[in-house]
XYZ file of C-alpha atoms in Angstrom:
594
model
C 44.644 17.478 -72.396
C 44.311 19.595 -75.496
C 42.845 17.523 -78.275
C 44.116 18.000 -81.831
C 41.790 19.466 -84.382
C 40.244 17.105 -86.869
C 41.979 16.944 -90.219
C 40.143 18.115 -93.309
C 40.206 14.584 -94.791
C 38.290 12.950 -91.925
C 34.726 13.889 -93.098
C 35.594 12.653 -96.609
C 36.789 9.313 -95.234
C 33.593 8.803 -93.244
C 31.421 9.604 -96.282
C 33.330 7.157 -98.473
C 33.063 4.413 -95.887
C 29.337 5.062 -95.536
C 28.891 4.797 -99.318
C 30.878 1.524 -99.384
C 28.678 0.095 -96.625
C 25.504 1.083 -98.512
C 26.835 -0.559 -101.693
C 27.544 -3.794 -99.811
C 24.109 -3.904 -98.145
C 22.320 -3.121 -101.405
C 24.263 -5.861 -103.232
C 23.477 -8.388 -100.488
C 19.738 -7.579 -100.427
C 19.286 -7.373 -104.191
C 21.285 -10.573 -104.675
C 19.039 -12.464 -102.273
C 15.901 -11.129 -103.960
C 17.306 -11.885 -107.430
C 18.306 -15.469 -106.621
C 14.972 -16.054 -104.889
C 13.118 -15.025 -108.054
C 15.513 -17.033 -110.190
C 14.624 -20.103 -108.092
C 10.952 -19.615 -109.017
C 11.556 -19.263 -112.758
C 14.437 -21.723 -113.103
C 14.140 -24.453 -110.442
C 17.187 -26.246 -111.844
C 19.523 -23.456 -110.643
C 18.727 -23.830 -106.939
C 17.000 -26.426 -104.800
C 16.268 -24.698 -101.475
C 16.664 -21.335 -99.620
C 20.141 -22.316 -98.412
C 21.332 -22.385 -102.012
C 19.982 -18.839 -102.401
C 22.001 -17.645 -99.407
C 25.129 -19.470 -100.622
C 24.909 -18.030 -104.136
C 24.249 -14.567 -102.710
C 27.475 -14.705 -100.703
C 29.365 -15.998 -103.762
C 28.671 -12.687 -105.489
C 31.208 -11.034 -103.166
C 34.001 -13.381 -104.302
C 33.580 -12.319 -107.946
C 31.254 -15.087 -109.118
C 28.332 -17.470 -108.449
C 27.484 -20.882 -109.939
C 24.167 -19.880 -111.641
C 26.056 -17.402 -113.830
C 27.959 -20.270 -115.454
C 24.860 -20.819 -117.613
C 23.581 -18.168 -119.984
C 20.060 -16.929 -119.599
C 17.820 -14.130 -118.534
C 18.274 -12.916 -114.951
C 16.082 -10.621 -112.789
C 17.196 -6.970 -112.758
C 17.895 -7.198 -109.037
C 20.449 -9.909 -109.723
C 21.984 -7.946 -112.577
C 22.617 -4.988 -110.248
C 23.922 -7.212 -107.465
C 26.387 -9.087 -109.737
C 28.239 -5.808 -110.371
C 27.736 -4.069 -107.023
C 29.017 -6.987 -104.919
C 32.430 -7.262 -106.682
C 32.774 -3.461 -106.448
C 32.278 -3.636 -102.690
C 34.818 -6.492 -102.479
C 37.462 -4.517 -104.378
C 36.894 -1.466 -102.219
C 37.136 -3.578 -99.054
C 40.400 -5.128 -100.243
C 41.820 -1.682 -101.026
C 40.824 -0.381 -97.574
C 42.325 -3.424 -95.864
C 45.557 -2.913 -97.772
C 45.607 0.731 -96.823
C 45.196 -0.138 -93.145
C 47.865 -2.823 -93.309
C 50.289 -0.435 -94.994
C 49.360 2.563 -92.846
C 52.388 2.208 -90.576
C 54.746 1.956 -93.541
C 53.084 4.917 -95.255
C 53.412 6.989 -92.095
C 57.061 6.005 -91.796
C 57.766 7.135 -95.351
C 55.863 10.384 -94.857
C 57.717 11.065 -91.607
C 61.098 10.459 -93.222
C 60.261 12.841 -96.074
C 58.788 15.541 -93.855
C 60.149 19.069 -94.173
C 59.898 22.162 -92.029
C 58.165 20.228 -89.258
C 58.342 19.932 -85.476
C 59.856 16.814 -83.915
C 58.652 15.807 -80.425
C 60.639 12.980 -78.774
C 59.332 11.135 -75.727
C 56.623 8.962 -74.178
C 55.905 11.319 -71.269
C 52.586 12.986 -70.596
C 54.163 16.357 -71.300
C 55.418 15.140 -74.709
C 51.913 13.949 -75.665
C 50.337 17.211 -74.528
C 52.949 19.308 -76.326
C 52.489 17.396 -79.586
C 48.704 17.814 -79.368
C 49.058 21.554 -78.712
C 51.507 22.036 -81.588
C 49.213 20.161 -83.982
C 46.221 22.227 -82.850
C 48.254 25.380 -83.489
C 48.733 24.336 -87.106
C 52.236 22.859 -86.978
C 53.307 19.800 -88.950
C 54.226 17.364 -86.139
C 56.233 14.135 -86.091
C 56.352 12.208 -82.792
C 59.087 9.744 -81.830
C 58.292 7.400 -78.968
C 59.183 3.931 -77.742
C 55.686 2.544 -77.152
C 53.592 1.753 -80.252
C 50.639 3.907 -81.213
C 47.247 2.243 -80.926
C 44.682 2.387 -83.773
C 42.521 4.860 -81.876
C 45.523 7.091 -81.213
C 46.202 7.213 -84.945
C 42.607 8.300 -85.486
C 42.641 10.990 -82.778
C 46.160 12.282 -83.398
C 46.496 13.106 -87.062
C 50.210 13.869 -86.818
C 52.829 11.342 -87.859
C 54.392 8.862 -85.458
C 57.669 6.941 -85.515
C 58.226 4.034 -83.133
C 61.733 3.471 -81.812
C 64.466 4.680 -79.508
C 64.560 8.501 -79.785
C 68.304 8.486 -79.008
C 69.056 6.382 -82.106
C 70.421 8.265 -85.149
C 68.580 5.910 -87.506
C 65.234 6.509 -85.759
C 65.684 10.284 -85.698
C 66.793 10.317 -89.319
C 63.677 8.280 -90.118
C 61.604 10.983 -88.382
C 63.029 13.616 -90.726
C 65.175 15.290 -88.079
C 67.689 16.796 -90.545
C 64.849 18.814 -92.126
C 62.913 19.736 -88.946
C 62.829 23.357 -87.782
C 62.342 22.590 -84.057
C 63.146 19.570 -81.882
C 61.799 18.915 -78.376
C 63.417 16.270 -76.151
C 60.725 15.514 -73.555
C 61.241 12.042 -72.122
C 60.946 11.348 -68.384
C 64.703 10.700 -68.181
C 67.038 13.711 -68.321
C 69.945 11.619 -69.592
C 67.887 10.378 -72.537
C 66.954 13.975 -73.304
C 70.645 14.913 -73.360
C 71.348 11.913 -75.602
C 68.676 13.122 -78.051
C 70.338 16.558 -78.156
C 73.751 14.964 -78.772
C 72.385 12.852 -81.608
C 70.571 15.821 -83.121
C 73.764 17.871 -83.040
C 75.618 15.208 -85.030
C 72.827 14.824 -87.614
C 72.358 18.523 -88.369
C 75.879 19.901 -88.100
C 76.114 20.581 -91.851
C 72.935 22.652 -92.169
C 73.194 26.364 -92.853
C 70.167 27.111 -90.708
C 70.115 24.389 -88.041
C 66.877 23.790 -86.136
C 66.258 24.842 -82.574
C 66.646 22.120 -79.957
C 64.837 22.362 -76.610
C 65.763 19.877 -73.889
C 63.491 19.341 -70.893
C 65.264 19.106 -67.523
C 63.288 17.978 -64.470
C 65.501 19.553 -61.784
C 65.249 23.385 -61.787
C 68.711 23.846 -60.248
C 70.291 21.548 -62.829
C 68.392 23.374 -65.569
C 69.915 26.712 -64.537
C 73.407 25.196 -64.318
C 73.107 23.688 -67.800
C 71.845 26.989 -69.196
C 74.980 28.646 -67.818
C 77.202 26.053 -69.453
C 75.365 26.374 -72.759
C 75.635 30.168 -72.695
C 79.397 29.904 -72.288
C 79.624 27.424 -75.213
C 77.198 29.065 -77.629
C 79.995 30.683 -79.618
C 81.528 27.323 -80.558
C 78.300 25.828 -81.951
C 75.773 27.284 -84.354
C 73.096 25.034 -82.881
C 70.342 26.994 -81.097
C 70.076 24.834 -77.986
C 68.369 25.600 -74.693
C 67.248 23.759 -71.568
C 63.847 24.389 -70.017
C 61.872 23.437 -66.914
C 58.079 23.272 -67.044
C 57.729 25.395 -63.881
C 59.608 28.311 -65.467
C 57.522 28.197 -68.652
C 54.222 27.827 -66.763
C 55.089 30.698 -64.401
C 55.671 32.997 -67.386
C 52.424 31.798 -68.961
C 50.496 32.509 -65.761
C 51.167 36.237 -65.928
C 50.498 36.300 -69.676
C 47.015 34.932 -69.057
C 46.392 36.588 -65.668
C 48.387 39.858 -65.386
C 48.606 41.562 -62.007
C 46.470 44.684 -61.568
C 48.203 48.054 -61.152
C 46.379 50.627 -59.030
C 48.076 53.975 -58.248
C 45.765 54.523 -55.254
C 47.137 51.563 -53.258
C 50.034 49.099 -53.492
C 49.370 45.787 -55.190
C 49.884 42.833 -52.862
C 50.157 39.080 -53.406
C 50.464 36.076 -51.128
C 52.658 33.088 -52.071
C 52.314 30.175 -49.646
C 53.693 26.656 -49.568
C 56.855 24.762 -50.418
C 56.036 23.253 -53.797
C 58.513 23.250 -56.676
C 56.501 25.938 -58.437
C 57.088 28.462 -55.629
C 60.467 29.961 -56.598
C 59.658 30.147 -60.298
C 56.430 31.917 -59.390
C 58.190 34.399 -57.097
C 60.835 35.312 -59.678
C 58.437 35.581 -62.629
C 55.995 37.655 -60.568
C 58.808 40.139 -59.872
C 59.840 40.163 -63.550
C 56.261 40.729 -64.644
C 55.889 43.614 -62.204
C 59.207 45.133 -63.297
C 58.216 45.008 -66.967
C 54.664 46.338 -66.662
C 54.595 48.766 -63.770
C 54.796 52.488 -64.410
C 57.133 54.863 -62.624
C 54.460 56.018 -60.192
C 53.444 52.544 -59.003
C 54.885 51.418 -55.675
C 56.919 48.202 -55.307
C 54.924 45.003 -55.266
C 54.067 43.764 -51.763
C 54.705 40.001 -51.462
C 53.949 37.927 -48.368
C 55.907 34.671 -48.528
C 54.515 32.008 -46.180
C 56.290 28.690 -45.597
C 58.225 26.928 -42.841
C 61.415 27.994 -44.668
C 60.159 31.332 -46.003
C 63.098 33.420 -44.713
C 65.667 30.989 -46.087
C 63.879 30.709 -49.418
C 63.697 34.468 -49.886
C 67.370 34.899 -48.930
C 68.376 32.327 -51.544
C 66.129 33.827 -54.223
C 67.280 37.396 -53.519
C 70.960 36.396 -53.621
C 70.459 34.787 -57.028
C 68.151 37.454 -58.468
C 69.197 40.850 -57.010
C 66.388 42.718 -58.767
C 63.868 40.973 -56.477
C 64.656 43.298 -53.575
C 64.296 46.434 -55.708
C 61.076 45.441 -57.462
C 59.272 43.773 -54.546
C 58.826 44.372 -50.856
C 58.922 40.785 -49.594
C 57.844 39.875 -46.067
C 58.740 36.303 -45.046
C 56.516 34.446 -42.568
C 58.038 31.207 -41.241
C 54.881 29.146 -40.754
C 52.964 26.363 -42.446
C 49.662 26.621 -44.318
C 47.590 26.224 -41.179
C 48.980 29.520 -39.887
C 47.726 31.481 -42.916
C 44.413 32.339 -41.332
C 46.269 34.156 -38.544
C 47.851 36.768 -40.848
C 46.541 40.283 -40.291
C 46.143 40.939 -44.009
C 43.910 37.888 -44.409
C 41.357 39.628 -42.184
C 42.387 43.168 -43.103
C 43.135 44.727 -46.474
C 43.365 41.435 -48.356
C 45.454 40.444 -51.390
C 45.111 41.108 -55.089
C 46.283 37.567 -55.771
C 46.873 34.458 -53.624
C 48.958 31.446 -54.693
C 48.933 28.159 -52.742
C 51.904 25.990 -53.821
C 51.578 22.863 -51.690
C 53.987 19.966 -52.389
C 50.973 17.630 -52.348
C 48.532 19.376 -54.654
C 45.584 17.408 -53.259
C 46.358 18.736 -49.774
C 46.688 22.277 -51.111
C 43.417 22.031 -53.013
C 41.623 20.595 -50.008
C 42.986 23.426 -47.844
C 41.713 26.093 -50.243
C 38.315 24.420 -50.624
C 37.913 24.229 -46.843
C 39.152 27.756 -46.011
C 36.572 30.413 -46.984
C 38.766 33.058 -45.296
C 41.116 32.818 -48.319
C 38.260 33.547 -50.725
C 37.284 36.588 -48.677
C 40.892 37.815 -48.498
C 41.442 37.674 -52.267
C 40.395 40.729 -54.269
C 41.244 38.755 -57.370
C 41.603 34.965 -57.277
C 43.225 32.137 -55.322
C 45.479 30.052 -57.611
C 46.411 26.426 -56.903
C 49.082 25.019 -59.279
C 48.306 21.389 -60.195
C 50.260 18.844 -62.261
C 48.117 15.701 -62.155
C 44.636 17.232 -61.922
C 44.271 18.977 -65.264
C 40.888 17.253 -65.736
C 39.634 18.699 -62.451
C 40.865 22.123 -63.548
C 38.837 21.733 -66.760
C 35.779 20.787 -64.671
C 36.114 24.092 -62.828
C 37.037 26.256 -65.790
C 35.095 25.024 -68.803
C 33.091 27.431 -70.926
C 29.828 28.870 -69.651
C 27.854 25.872 -70.930
C 30.166 23.175 -69.566
C 31.224 24.329 -66.102
C 30.787 21.322 -63.838
C 31.926 23.000 -60.595
C 31.475 26.416 -59.044
C 34.525 28.728 -59.127
C 33.349 30.668 -56.017
C 32.424 33.682 -58.149
C 35.729 33.383 -60.005
C 37.808 33.330 -56.812
C 39.045 29.737 -57.206
C 41.502 29.000 -60.019
C 43.178 25.645 -60.540
C 46.251 26.285 -62.670
C 47.295 23.219 -64.764
C 51.077 23.604 -64.929
C 51.786 21.013 -67.642
C 48.983 22.273 -69.861
C 50.160 25.888 -69.632
C 53.796 24.876 -70.133
C 52.870 23.377 -73.542
C 53.260 26.783 -75.165
C 55.757 26.680 -78.013
C 56.044 30.475 -78.092
C 57.090 30.617 -74.437
C 59.482 27.681 -74.755
C 61.012 29.523 -77.721
C 61.690 32.469 -75.404
C 64.852 30.695 -74.325
C 67.819 32.146 -72.474
C 69.251 33.706 -75.637
C 65.922 35.370 -76.362
C 65.458 36.657 -72.808
C 68.986 38.069 -72.571
C 68.595 39.710 -75.979
C 65.384 41.308 -74.784
C 67.076 42.576 -71.609
C 69.837 44.147 -73.697
C 67.237 45.900 -75.824
C 65.329 47.090 -72.749
C 68.539 48.590 -71.367
C 69.111 50.281 -74.717
C 65.655 51.866 -74.491
C 66.244 53.042 -70.910
C 69.587 54.598 -71.865
C 68.338 56.456 -74.947
C 64.805 57.534 -74.064
C 65.925 60.490 -71.932
C 67.963 61.828 -74.872
C 66.647 63.199 -78.122
C 66.458 60.492 -80.773
C 66.725 61.176 -84.466
C 63.581 60.242 -86.410
C 65.683 57.933 -88.584
C 66.660 55.922 -85.492
C 63.110 55.634 -84.176
C 62.821 52.113 -85.623
C 64.910 50.770 -82.758
C 63.135 52.833 -80.059
C 60.171 50.504 -79.748
C 59.214 47.625 -77.486
C 60.729 44.223 -78.234
C 57.420 42.902 -79.596
C 57.437 45.615 -82.296
C 61.166 45.552 -83.024
C 62.068 44.518 -86.604
C 63.366 40.962 -86.843
C 66.740 42.103 -88.184
C 67.321 44.177 -85.027
C 66.145 41.322 -82.795
C 68.662 39.074 -84.510
C 71.375 41.654 -83.864
C 70.648 41.457 -80.122
C 70.654 37.647 -80.245
C 74.027 37.688 -82.004
C 75.338 39.959 -79.232
C 74.251 37.351 -76.659
C 75.745 34.453 -78.604
C 79.062 36.310 -78.736
C 79.234 36.403 -74.931
C 81.130 33.101 -75.032
C 83.932 34.654 -77.100
C 84.199 37.589 -74.691
C 84.357 35.265 -71.684
C 87.167 33.315 -73.290
C 89.229 36.463 -73.729
C 88.559 37.489 -70.122
C 89.370 34.090 -68.642
C 85.866 34.090 -67.107
C 82.952 31.688 -67.038
C 79.234 31.969 -66.278
C 77.773 30.179 -63.241
C 74.498 30.272 -61.306
C 74.612 33.180 -58.892
C 75.115 32.325 -55.208
C 75.815 34.415 -52.137
C 74.877 37.907 -53.232
C 77.420 39.999 -55.151
C 79.291 38.604 -58.127
C 83.011 38.075 -58.536
C 84.714 41.488 -58.204
C 87.777 40.192 -60.035
C 85.614 39.384 -63.069
C 84.275 42.932 -63.164
C 87.821 44.242 -62.792
C 88.905 42.014 -65.676
C 86.251 43.647 -67.833
C 87.397 47.116 -66.824
C 91.061 46.266 -67.450
C 90.309 45.235 -71.038
C 87.319 47.426 -71.719
C 88.781 49.120 -74.809
C 89.793 45.824 -76.418
C 86.405 44.220 -75.746
C 84.515 47.286 -76.958
C 86.574 47.303 -80.159
C 85.917 43.590 -80.750
C 82.199 44.046 -80.130
C 82.098 46.951 -82.576
C 83.932 44.930 -85.227
C 81.540 42.002 -84.716
C 78.573 44.350 -85.020
C 79.976 45.844 -88.222
C 80.436 42.409 -89.796
C 76.894 41.444 -88.880
C 75.364 44.690 -90.175
C 77.330 44.534 -93.422
C 76.175 40.957 -93.870
C 72.606 42.292 -93.678
C 73.352 44.797 -96.460
C 74.015 47.903 -94.341
C 76.561 50.514 -95.427
C 78.116 53.626 -93.957
C 76.049 56.789 -94.270
C 75.025 59.918 -92.406
C 72.491 60.488 -91.049
C 71.179 57.084 -90.042
C 68.527 55.755 -92.417
C 66.940 52.412 -91.528
C 65.004 52.309 -94.785
C 68.129 52.545 -96.936
C 70.187 50.597 -94.373
C 72.732 53.295 -93.718
C 74.418 53.806 -90.362
C 77.018 56.411 -89.311
C 78.790 53.961 -86.955
C 79.716 51.517 -89.734
C 83.357 52.549 -89.872
C 86.618 51.530 -88.142
C 86.863 51.878 -84.360
C 89.504 54.617 -84.502
C 87.214 56.767 -86.657
C 84.265 56.631 -84.230
C 83.381 59.655 -82.153
C 84.202 59.430 -78.408
C 80.534 59.222 -77.440
C 79.935 56.231 -79.754
C 83.044 54.502 -78.391
C 81.802 55.094 -74.853
C 78.432 53.620 -75.789
C 80.219 50.389 -76.781
C 82.122 50.401 -73.500
C 78.901 50.760 -71.538
C 77.424 47.758 -73.352
C 80.370 45.666 -72.195
C 80.230 47.007 -68.622
C 76.528 46.112 -68.460
C 77.244 42.432 -69.111
C 77.392 41.374 -65.394
C 74.085 43.159 -64.668
C 72.378 41.587 -67.676
C 73.461 38.136 -66.509
C 72.501 38.783 -62.873
C 68.879 39.476 -63.829
C 68.718 35.893 -65.134
C 70.369 34.397 -62.061
C 73.954 34.185 -63.353
C 77.284 35.637 -62.297
C 80.680 36.030 -63.946
C 83.469 34.022 -62.305
C 87.108 34.635 -63.165
C 89.174 31.464 -63.498
C 92.509 32.751 -64.787
C 94.301 36.081 -64.589
C 95.464 35.753 -68.185
C 93.801 34.806 -71.416
C 93.670 31.002 -71.765
C 95.577 29.555 -74.679
C 93.604 28.230 -77.606
C 93.627 24.414 -77.897
C 95.403 22.925 -80.836
C 93.637 20.915 -83.482
C 94.661 17.694 -81.760
C 93.196 18.900 -78.485
C 89.810 19.911 -79.887
């Protein structure tokens, strides 16, 4: 687990406590010495050593009997009579601070602004909160089980105890002023309840926070993403559902990109039936599609599992780009049959992934099969959920490696740890679709000559100005309005090709949809301060297309039509299809029906 960084106030607290302890010890020692000497000079003040001890302790309760009589006292006693009450006052103040710590944290949490709110008692919620705090975020955690004293010391973020589905508890955690909310309990229904409550509490904000809801079933996650995409136009809330396997699979290729060698095809082996398998297959294909050059051959993927053929057929029907980006060979066999593959003893693989449902069995298989180490030009990866500590034992720094990595061949991949990446979780469905739209824009315009004034948009997504990124996101969020006009909905893709009637519905109303998209784009650009002007000038925010549809040139109108026609392909790359429900435009509900 990633530990949070120590706060800047912790060294100061330890120094103050050390000084208080020294003051108390000095007062106790000097008081004993002083009263002992006073006993020698004034026998009437004390009768035996027990009186000395008793009077010494009385100093810490702001008084001692010998001081009721005036007289000369040893210097040790003079110092102790002031130092002991000082220590007592400091101890009382510290005790009060500790007793009021929970209330102080509650007040601070309620008044927090521009912070991250993590809801849940799950291991993933704890790990995510730790990672966010380490990354410098202001974090407030809402959970049902109380924090222990040591947890408060280790985790310097704020904690609120209560039901995370309760509006009062979330309001007490400062939810209306948070910029991001994560619902990460172990119960999907509670996560949905947190999202519902958050939506009610923040509906009046101009810039509502992002809400990310963890879903534990990958199929349900995709279905809910489809339903959210179709409803995004009716709610300004930036809401998305995520599964840890999808986030971790994207993180894997960020940290360990596949090699590209023009001299030979790159090949990988994916074996096993674990839940991580399909996410890994799809993200490997996406990574290869995004980073390969035109001269590099398709990625060779050997898929090994008892249901390998069925699994690939299902994945290819949902994600059509798989078959164009990868050359997948399915081998219907279990892990024990891996050592019989020709490539294991032949050319080998650039990367091997073992996704066993029981990660202990998969790890044991890799540790006991040296043929896999020899077959891997790169590394053998074993995804693990519960053995993050063992992964750290293998992959510590050079001074703290506890176990041998077989010359770097063996890699335990902690899924939950890697999924705790706020930047990757933020790359939600809206963000990914917006990026696909921009990538298609680049592919369509790179062959043609581009004016220097328009070069700002002809860059990779990572270097695209934020205003242009937001324009692509707004295009995605307007998909819901377009679907309503078409009488279509979005659904997870099944069975190969999409609904032909939906594509025909787009073609039948292509001019109307293109006009509406252009008018939406004009409103958005004008809201950003753009005006009409020729030629295009991104610095002065002038654009030649900022004029009514009927005044556009035919080629610009056709460009808008092509953007609408590309909608089914954009959705299919993310595993969705358009389904037509009605031949006519559905009627708008009345106010009473809303």
